[in-house]
Amino acid sequence: MRAKELVTKQGKKATANSILYLDMDGVLADFFAVYSKIAGVENYKDIPPAKVDPTLDSLVGTDFFAKLPKFPTTDQVVNLAVKYAGKYSICSSPLRGDYANSEKHKKIWIKQNLNPLPKTIEITPNKAQFATNGQTPNILIDDKRTNIDAWEKAGGIGIKYQADEDPVILIQNELDKAYGRTSLREDKFDRCFEYAEQLFNRAKEKGLDAEL
């Protein structure tokens, strides 16, 4: 089986009508660094369960989301989205118990930090409602596994990516698969396979035992 065939059989494919959504926190904005600092720990994973709710509650009514720093890779991620889809949109969750205020400050952050700006901005606790565009699967790049799982279950294409843990090349590789493109490595694989196939056929023609 060729590399191209492997890619094609991965499942749903994006089209020119697919909308590419980027999550904000954890993908473009460094939520975790500031969140950890407020909780008094080095890493957000070290926040005790009993401290999670009080820490999140302390953000209610503040401009927390407007002041988050960009990741060093944010512009690269946006440029990749534009390269593949021509444009991109934002799909981000609001802070629980502070929907309107957190939406307001997320939009302020987006306006101040992203260029080009997204086509649309969806701030919603139910991201999966945007998983398809008619019969066409949309794409979500998100750091939260539960969001990705719900998105895919609803018919979309999910890419799990967290900027402080994953390389940007992960997004490129997954978008190649989503759009059915062949990466450089896959091109090399195909050329090697074709060369091996030629050798196999020549061996057969000469009556030699050969297996491929």
PDB file of C-alpha atoms in Angstrom:
ATOM      1  CA  MET A   1       0.000   0.000   0.000  1.00  0.00           C
ATOM      2  CA  ARG A   2       1.359   3.418  -0.995  1.00  0.00           C
ATOM      3  CA  ALA A   3       1.773   6.308   1.427  1.00  0.00           C
ATOM      4  CA  LYS A   4      -0.870   8.270  -0.522  1.00  0.00           C
ATOM      5  CA  GLU A   5      -3.327   5.440  -0.063  1.00  0.00           C
ATOM      6  CA  LEU A   6      -2.567   5.302   3.642  1.00  0.00           C
ATOM      7  CA  VAL A   7      -3.367   9.015   3.942  1.00  0.00           C
ATOM      8  CA  THR A   8      -6.582   8.722   1.943  1.00  0.00           C
ATOM      9  CA  LYS A   9      -7.875   5.923   4.156  1.00  0.00           C
ATOM     10  CA  GLN A  10      -7.436   7.863   7.390  1.00  0.00           C
ATOM     11  CA  GLY A  11     -11.100   9.030   7.324  1.00  0.00           C
ATOM     12  CA  LYS A  12     -12.859  12.374   6.818  1.00  0.00           C
ATOM     13  CA  LYS A  13     -11.227  14.804   4.401  1.00  0.00           C
ATOM     14  CA  ALA A  14     -11.272  18.584   4.425  1.00  0.00           C
ATOM     15  CA  THR A  15     -12.408  20.480   1.328  1.00  0.00           C
ATOM     16  CA  ALA A  16     -12.308  24.073   0.113  1.00  0.00           C
ATOM     17  CA  ASN A  17     -15.565  24.579   2.025  1.00  0.00           C
ATOM     18  CA  SER A  18     -14.155  23.359   5.353  1.00  0.00           C
ATOM     19  CA  ILE A  19     -13.763  26.010   8.053  1.00  0.00           C
ATOM     20  CA  LEU A  20     -10.526  25.809  10.016  1.00  0.00           C
ATOM     21  CA  TYR A  21     -11.039  26.773  13.669  1.00  0.00           C
ATOM     22  CA  LEU A  22      -8.256  27.602  16.091  1.00  0.00           C
ATOM     23  CA  ASP A  23      -8.759  27.380  19.837  1.00  0.00           C
ATOM     24  CA  MET A  24      -7.375  30.356  21.756  1.00  0.00           C
ATOM     25  CA  ASP A  25      -6.198  29.277  25.220  1.00  0.00           C
ATOM     26  CA  GLY A  26      -3.340  26.776  25.052  1.00  0.00           C
ATOM     27  CA  VAL A  27      -3.017  27.090  21.263  1.00  0.00           C
ATOM     28  CA  LEU A  28      -2.519  30.814  20.639  1.00  0.00           C
ATOM     29  CA  ALA A  29      -2.620  32.412  24.100  1.00  0.00           C
ATOM     30  CA  ASP A  30      -0.431  31.153  26.955  1.00  0.00           C
ATOM     31  CA  PHE A  31      -3.231  30.537  29.427  1.00  0.00           C
ATOM     32  CA  PHE A  32      -1.337  27.905  31.403  1.00  0.00           C
ATOM     33  CA  ALA A  33       1.673  30.025  32.417  1.00  0.00           C
ATOM     34  CA  VAL A  34      -0.475  32.791  33.915  1.00  0.00           C
ATOM     35  CA  TYR A  35      -3.006  30.373  35.383  1.00  0.00           C
ATOM     36  CA  SER A  36      -0.197  28.458  37.128  1.00  0.00           C
ATOM     37  CA  LYS A  37       1.284  31.674  38.511  1.00  0.00           C
ATOM     38  CA  ILE A  38      -2.056  32.705  39.999  1.00  0.00           C
ATOM     39  CA  ALA A  39      -2.393  29.242  41.564  1.00  0.00           C
ATOM     40  CA  GLY A  40       1.144  29.506  42.991  1.00  0.00           C
ATOM     41  CA  VAL A  41       2.627  26.493  41.181  1.00  0.00           C
ATOM     42  CA  GLU A  42       5.281  25.977  38.512  1.00  0.00           C
ATOM     43  CA  ASN A  43       3.118  23.850  36.248  1.00  0.00           C
ATOM     44  CA  TYR A  44      -0.663  23.917  35.874  1.00  0.00           C
ATOM     45  CA  LYS A  45      -0.670  20.115  36.188  1.00  0.00           C
ATOM     46  CA  ASP A  46       0.545  20.553  39.777  1.00  0.00           C
ATOM     47  CA  ILE A  47      -2.499  22.547  40.858  1.00  0.00           C
ATOM     48  CA  PRO A  48      -4.237  20.554  43.634  1.00  0.00           C
ATOM     49  CA  PRO A  49      -7.815  19.566  42.715  1.00  0.00           C
ATOM     50  CA  ALA A  50      -9.133  21.525  45.681  1.00  0.00           C
ATOM     51  CA  LYS A  51      -7.507  24.675  44.317  1.00  0.00           C
ATOM     52  CA  VAL A  52      -8.785  24.464  40.730  1.00  0.00           C
ATOM     53  CA  ASP A  53     -12.242  25.916  41.344  1.00  0.00           C
ATOM     54  CA  PRO A  54     -11.084  28.789  43.610  1.00  0.00           C
ATOM     55  CA  THR A  55      -8.385  29.719  41.068  1.00  0.00           C
ATOM     56  CA  LEU A  56     -10.858  29.809  38.192  1.00  0.00           C
ATOM     57  CA  ASP A  57     -13.392  31.668  40.321  1.00  0.00           C
ATOM     58  CA  SER A  58     -10.792  34.364  41.007  1.00  0.00           C
ATOM     59  CA  LEU A  59     -10.743  35.168  37.272  1.00  0.00           C
ATOM     60  CA  VAL A  60     -14.456  36.014  37.119  1.00  0.00           C
ATOM     61  CA  GLY A  61     -15.112  39.667  36.316  1.00  0.00           C
ATOM     62  CA  THR A  62     -11.470  40.413  35.468  1.00  0.00           C
ATOM     63  CA  ASP A  63      -9.608  41.228  32.237  1.00  0.00           C
ATOM     64  CA  PHE A  64      -7.496  38.062  32.620  1.00  0.00           C
ATOM     65  CA  PHE A  65      -8.030  36.870  29.028  1.00  0.00           C
ATOM     66  CA  ALA A  66      -7.180  40.240  27.476  1.00  0.00           C
ATOM     67  CA  LYS A  67      -3.727  40.230  29.065  1.00  0.00           C
ATOM     68  CA  LEU A  68      -2.524  36.714  28.275  1.00  0.00           C
ATOM     69  CA  PRO A  69       0.836  36.525  26.484  1.00  0.00           C
ATOM     70  CA  LYS A  70       1.131  35.090  23.007  1.00  0.00           C
ATOM     71  CA  PHE A  71       3.081  31.911  22.508  1.00  0.00           C
ATOM     72  CA  PRO A  72       6.256  32.375  20.435  1.00  0.00           C
ATOM     73  CA  THR A  73       4.633  30.051  17.878  1.00  0.00           C
ATOM     74  CA  THR A  74       1.285  31.855  17.617  1.00  0.00           C
ATOM     75  CA  ASP A  75       2.035  33.652  14.362  1.00  0.00           C
ATOM     76  CA  GLN A  76       3.321  30.421  12.818  1.00  0.00           C
ATOM     77  CA  VAL A  77       0.102  28.622  13.711  1.00  0.00           C
ATOM     78  CA  VAL A  78      -2.047  31.399  12.243  1.00  0.00           C
ATOM     79  CA  ASN A  79       0.053  31.487   9.073  1.00  0.00           C
ATOM     80  CA  LEU A  80      -0.278  27.716   8.690  1.00  0.00           C
ATOM     81  CA  ALA A  81      -4.042  27.970   9.021  1.00  0.00           C
ATOM     82  CA  VAL A  82      -4.181  30.648   6.324  1.00  0.00           C
ATOM     83  CA  LYS A  83      -1.814  28.671   4.101  1.00  0.00           C
ATOM     84  CA  TYR A  84      -4.057  25.605   4.119  1.00  0.00           C
ATOM     85  CA  ALA A  85      -7.545  27.098   4.384  1.00  0.00           C
ATOM     86  CA  GLY A  86      -7.090  30.608   2.983  1.00  0.00           C
ATOM     87  CA  LYS A  87      -8.516  32.008   6.217  1.00  0.00           C
ATOM     88  CA  TYR A  88      -9.315  30.818   9.734  1.00  0.00           C
ATOM     89  CA  SER A  89     -11.824  31.277  12.534  1.00  0.00           C
ATOM     90  CA  ILE A  90     -11.618  31.133  16.326  1.00  0.00           C
ATOM     91  CA  CYS A  91     -13.586  28.671  18.455  1.00  0.00           C
ATOM     92  CA  SER A  92     -12.900  29.188  22.156  1.00  0.00           C
ATOM     93  CA  SER A  93     -14.671  28.343  25.401  1.00  0.00           C
ATOM     94  CA  PRO A  94     -15.854  31.088  27.787  1.00  0.00           C
ATOM     95  CA  LEU A  95     -14.967  31.063  31.454  1.00  0.00           C
ATOM     96  CA  ARG A  96     -17.701  29.297  33.388  1.00  0.00           C
ATOM     97  CA  GLY A  97     -19.911  31.691  35.277  1.00  0.00           C
ATOM     98  CA  ASP A  98     -18.442  34.637  33.347  1.00  0.00           C
ATOM     99  CA  TYR A  99     -19.529  34.098  29.748  1.00  0.00           C
ATOM    100  CA  ALA A 100     -20.133  37.669  28.603  1.00  0.00           C
ATOM    101  CA  ASN A 101     -17.120  39.187  30.357  1.00  0.00           C
ATOM    102  CA  SER A 102     -14.655  36.501  29.281  1.00  0.00           C
ATOM    103  CA  GLU A 103     -15.961  36.711  25.702  1.00  0.00           C
ATOM    104  CA  LYS A 104     -15.418  40.463  25.705  1.00  0.00           C
ATOM    105  CA  HIS A 105     -11.807  40.169  26.843  1.00  0.00           C
ATOM    106  CA  LYS A 106     -11.013  37.238  24.557  1.00  0.00           C
ATOM    107  CA  LYS A 107     -12.132  39.358  21.618  1.00  0.00           C
ATOM    108  CA  ILE A 108      -9.928  42.210  22.851  1.00  0.00           C
ATOM    109  CA  TRP A 109      -6.959  39.798  22.964  1.00  0.00           C
ATOM    110  CA  ILE A 110      -7.702  38.529  19.462  1.00  0.00           C
ATOM    111  CA  LYS A 111      -7.881  42.058  18.036  1.00  0.00           C
ATOM    112  CA  GLN A 112      -4.604  43.041  19.697  1.00  0.00           C
ATOM    113  CA  ASN A 113      -2.573  39.907  18.984  1.00  0.00           C
ATOM    114  CA  LEU A 114      -3.653  38.199  15.754  1.00  0.00           C
ATOM    115  CA  ASN A 115      -2.822  39.220  12.205  1.00  0.00           C
ATOM    116  CA  PRO A 116      -4.604  38.543   9.982  1.00  0.00           C
ATOM    117  CA  LEU A 117      -7.727  38.592  12.100  1.00  0.00           C
ATOM    118  CA  PRO A 118     -10.047  35.568  12.078  1.00  0.00           C
ATOM    119  CA  LYS A 119     -13.021  35.432   9.720  1.00  0.00           C
ATOM    120  CA  THR A 120     -15.388  34.661  12.611  1.00  0.00           C
ATOM    121  CA  ILE A 121     -15.105  34.302  16.390  1.00  0.00           C
ATOM    122  CA  GLU A 122     -17.161  31.701  18.222  1.00  0.00           C
ATOM    123  CA  ILE A 123     -17.019  31.836  22.037  1.00  0.00           C
ATOM    124  CA  THR A 124     -19.057  28.862  23.161  1.00  0.00           C
ATOM    125  CA  PRO A 125     -19.087  26.008  25.693  1.00  0.00           C
ATOM    126  CA  ASN A 126     -20.385  23.727  22.900  1.00  0.00           C
ATOM    127  CA  LYS A 127     -17.694  23.733  20.237  1.00  0.00           C
ATOM    128  CA  ALA A 128     -18.980  20.570  18.569  1.00  0.00           C
ATOM    129  CA  GLN A 129     -21.952  22.459  17.091  1.00  0.00           C
ATOM    130  CA  PHE A 130     -19.495  23.914  14.554  1.00  0.00           C
ATOM    131  CA  ALA A 131     -17.946  20.568  13.592  1.00  0.00           C
ATOM    132  CA  THR A 132     -19.552  20.473  10.156  1.00  0.00           C
ATOM    133  CA  ASN A 133     -20.497  22.897   7.416  1.00  0.00           C
ATOM    134  CA  GLY A 134     -23.458  21.134   5.865  1.00  0.00           C
ATOM    135  CA  GLN A 135     -22.036  17.761   4.852  1.00  0.00           C
ATOM    136  CA  THR A 136     -18.468  19.118   4.956  1.00  0.00           C
ATOM    137  CA  PRO A 137     -16.244  18.431   7.980  1.00  0.00           C
ATOM    138  CA  ASN A 138     -14.668  21.468   9.624  1.00  0.00           C
ATOM    139  CA  ILE A 139     -11.298  21.383  11.391  1.00  0.00           C
ATOM    140  CA  LEU A 140     -10.594  22.237  15.041  1.00  0.00           C
ATOM    141  CA  ILE A 141      -7.091  22.680  16.451  1.00  0.00           C
ATOM    142  CA  ASP A 142      -7.485  22.476  20.212  1.00  0.00           C
ATOM    143  CA  ASP A 143      -5.410  21.571  23.269  1.00  0.00           C
ATOM    144  CA  LYS A 144      -8.196  19.746  25.119  1.00  0.00           C
ATOM    145  CA  ARG A 145      -8.779  16.077  24.336  1.00  0.00           C
ATOM    146  CA  THR A 146     -12.470  16.169  25.314  1.00  0.00           C
ATOM    147  CA  ASN A 147     -13.083  18.992  22.828  1.00  0.00           C
ATOM    148  CA  ILE A 148     -11.346  17.031  20.077  1.00  0.00           C
ATOM    149  CA  ASP A 149     -13.307  13.866  20.856  1.00  0.00           C
ATOM    150  CA  ALA A 150     -16.654  15.707  20.830  1.00  0.00           C
ATOM    151  CA  TRP A 151     -15.731  17.503  17.599  1.00  0.00           C
ATOM    152  CA  GLU A 152     -14.832  14.266  15.820  1.00  0.00           C
ATOM    153  CA  LYS A 153     -17.940  12.523  17.126  1.00  0.00           C
ATOM    154  CA  ALA A 154     -20.005  15.353  15.615  1.00  0.00           C
ATOM    155  CA  GLY A 155     -18.399  14.744  12.211  1.00  0.00           C
ATOM    156  CA  GLY A 156     -15.469  17.155  12.210  1.00  0.00           C
ATOM    157  CA  ILE A 157     -11.699  16.749  11.946  1.00  0.00           C
ATOM    158  CA  GLY A 158      -9.836  17.329  15.219  1.00  0.00           C
ATOM    159  CA  ILE A 159      -6.158  18.099  15.736  1.00  0.00           C
ATOM    160  CA  LYS A 160      -4.891  17.856  19.322  1.00  0.00           C
ATOM    161  CA  TYR A 161      -2.172  20.479  19.832  1.00  0.00           C
ATOM    162  CA  GLN A 162      -0.875  22.354  22.871  1.00  0.00           C
ATOM    163  CA  ALA A 163       1.669  25.050  22.107  1.00  0.00           C
ATOM    164  CA  ASP A 164       3.846  24.571  25.191  1.00  0.00           C
ATOM    165  CA  GLU A 165       4.065  20.799  24.637  1.00  0.00           C
ATOM    166  CA  ASP A 166       3.839  20.085  20.903  1.00  0.00           C
ATOM    167  CA  PRO A 167       5.901  21.233  17.890  1.00  0.00           C
ATOM    168  CA  VAL A 168       4.181  23.269  15.174  1.00  0.00           C
ATOM    169  CA  ILE A 169       5.147  20.601  12.633  1.00  0.00           C
ATOM    170  CA  LEU A 170       2.489  18.407  14.255  1.00  0.00           C
ATOM    171  CA  ILE A 171      -0.170  20.783  12.911  1.00  0.00           C
ATOM    172  CA  GLN A 172       1.364  20.785   9.441  1.00  0.00           C
ATOM    173  CA  ASN A 173       1.488  16.992   9.324  1.00  0.00           C
ATOM    174  CA  GLU A 174      -2.122  16.669  10.476  1.00  0.00           C
ATOM    175  CA  LEU A 175      -3.329  19.300   8.007  1.00  0.00           C
ATOM    176  CA  ASP A 176      -1.525  17.432   5.231  1.00  0.00           C
ATOM    177  CA  LYS A 177      -3.574  14.374   6.193  1.00  0.00           C
ATOM    178  CA  ALA A 178      -6.798  16.352   6.534  1.00  0.00           C
ATOM    179  CA  TYR A 179      -6.448  17.863   3.057  1.00  0.00           C
ATOM    180  CA  GLY A 180      -5.090  14.663   1.519  1.00  0.00           C
ATOM    181  CA  ARG A 181      -1.736  16.193   0.719  1.00  0.00           C
ATOM    182  CA  THR A 182       1.447  14.184   0.484  1.00  0.00           C
ATOM    183  CA  SER A 183       4.336  15.269   2.659  1.00  0.00           C
ATOM    184  CA  LEU A 184       7.956  15.232   1.500  1.00  0.00           C
ATOM    185  CA  ARG A 185       8.589  12.072   3.494  1.00  0.00           C
ATOM    186  CA  GLU A 186       5.631  10.385   1.817  1.00  0.00           C
ATOM    187  CA  ASP A 187       6.933  11.430  -1.613  1.00  0.00           C
ATOM    188  CA  LYS A 188      10.251   9.799  -0.801  1.00  0.00           C
ATOM    189  CA  PHE A 189       8.445   6.706   0.435  1.00  0.00           C
ATOM    190  CA  ASP A 190       6.512   6.467  -2.826  1.00  0.00           C
ATOM    191  CA  ARG A 191       9.659   6.848  -4.904  1.00  0.00           C
ATOM    192  CA  CYS A 192      11.387   4.118  -2.896  1.00  0.00           C
ATOM    193  CA  PHE A 193       8.346   1.862  -3.238  1.00  0.00           C
ATOM    194  CA  GLU A 194       8.200   2.423  -6.992  1.00  0.00           C
ATOM    195  CA  TYR A 195      11.909   1.665  -7.320  1.00  0.00           C
ATOM    196  CA  ALA A 196      11.508  -1.528  -5.288  1.00  0.00           C
ATOM    197  CA  GLU A 197       8.516  -2.455  -7.429  1.00  0.00           C
ATOM    198  CA  GLN A 198      10.600  -2.031 -10.591  1.00  0.00           C
ATOM    199  CA  LEU A 199      13.358  -4.258  -9.185  1.00  0.00           C
ATOM    200  CA  PHE A 200      10.758  -6.849  -8.237  1.00  0.00           C
ATOM    201  CA  ASN A 201       9.271  -6.895 -11.728  1.00  0.00           C
ATOM    202  CA  ARG A 202      12.703  -7.179 -13.342  1.00  0.00           C
ATOM    203  CA  ALA A 203      13.583 -10.078 -11.086  1.00  0.00           C
ATOM    204  CA  LYS A 204      10.347 -11.829 -11.991  1.00  0.00           C
ATOM    205  CA  GLU A 205      11.019 -11.296 -15.699  1.00  0.00           C
ATOM    206  CA  LYS A 206      14.389 -13.005 -15.288  1.00  0.00           C
ATOM    207  CA  GLY A 207      12.814 -15.929 -13.488  1.00  0.00           C
ATOM    208  CA  LEU A 208      14.341 -15.081 -10.143  1.00  0.00           C
ATOM    209  CA  ASP A 209      12.550 -15.739  -6.876  1.00  0.00           C
ATOM    210  CA  ALA A 210      11.525 -12.419  -5.371  1.00  0.00           C
ATOM    211  CA  GLU A 211       9.056 -11.134  -2.846  1.00  0.00           C
ATOM    212  CA  LEU A 212       7.821  -7.602  -2.263  1.00  0.00           C
TER     213      LEU A 212
END
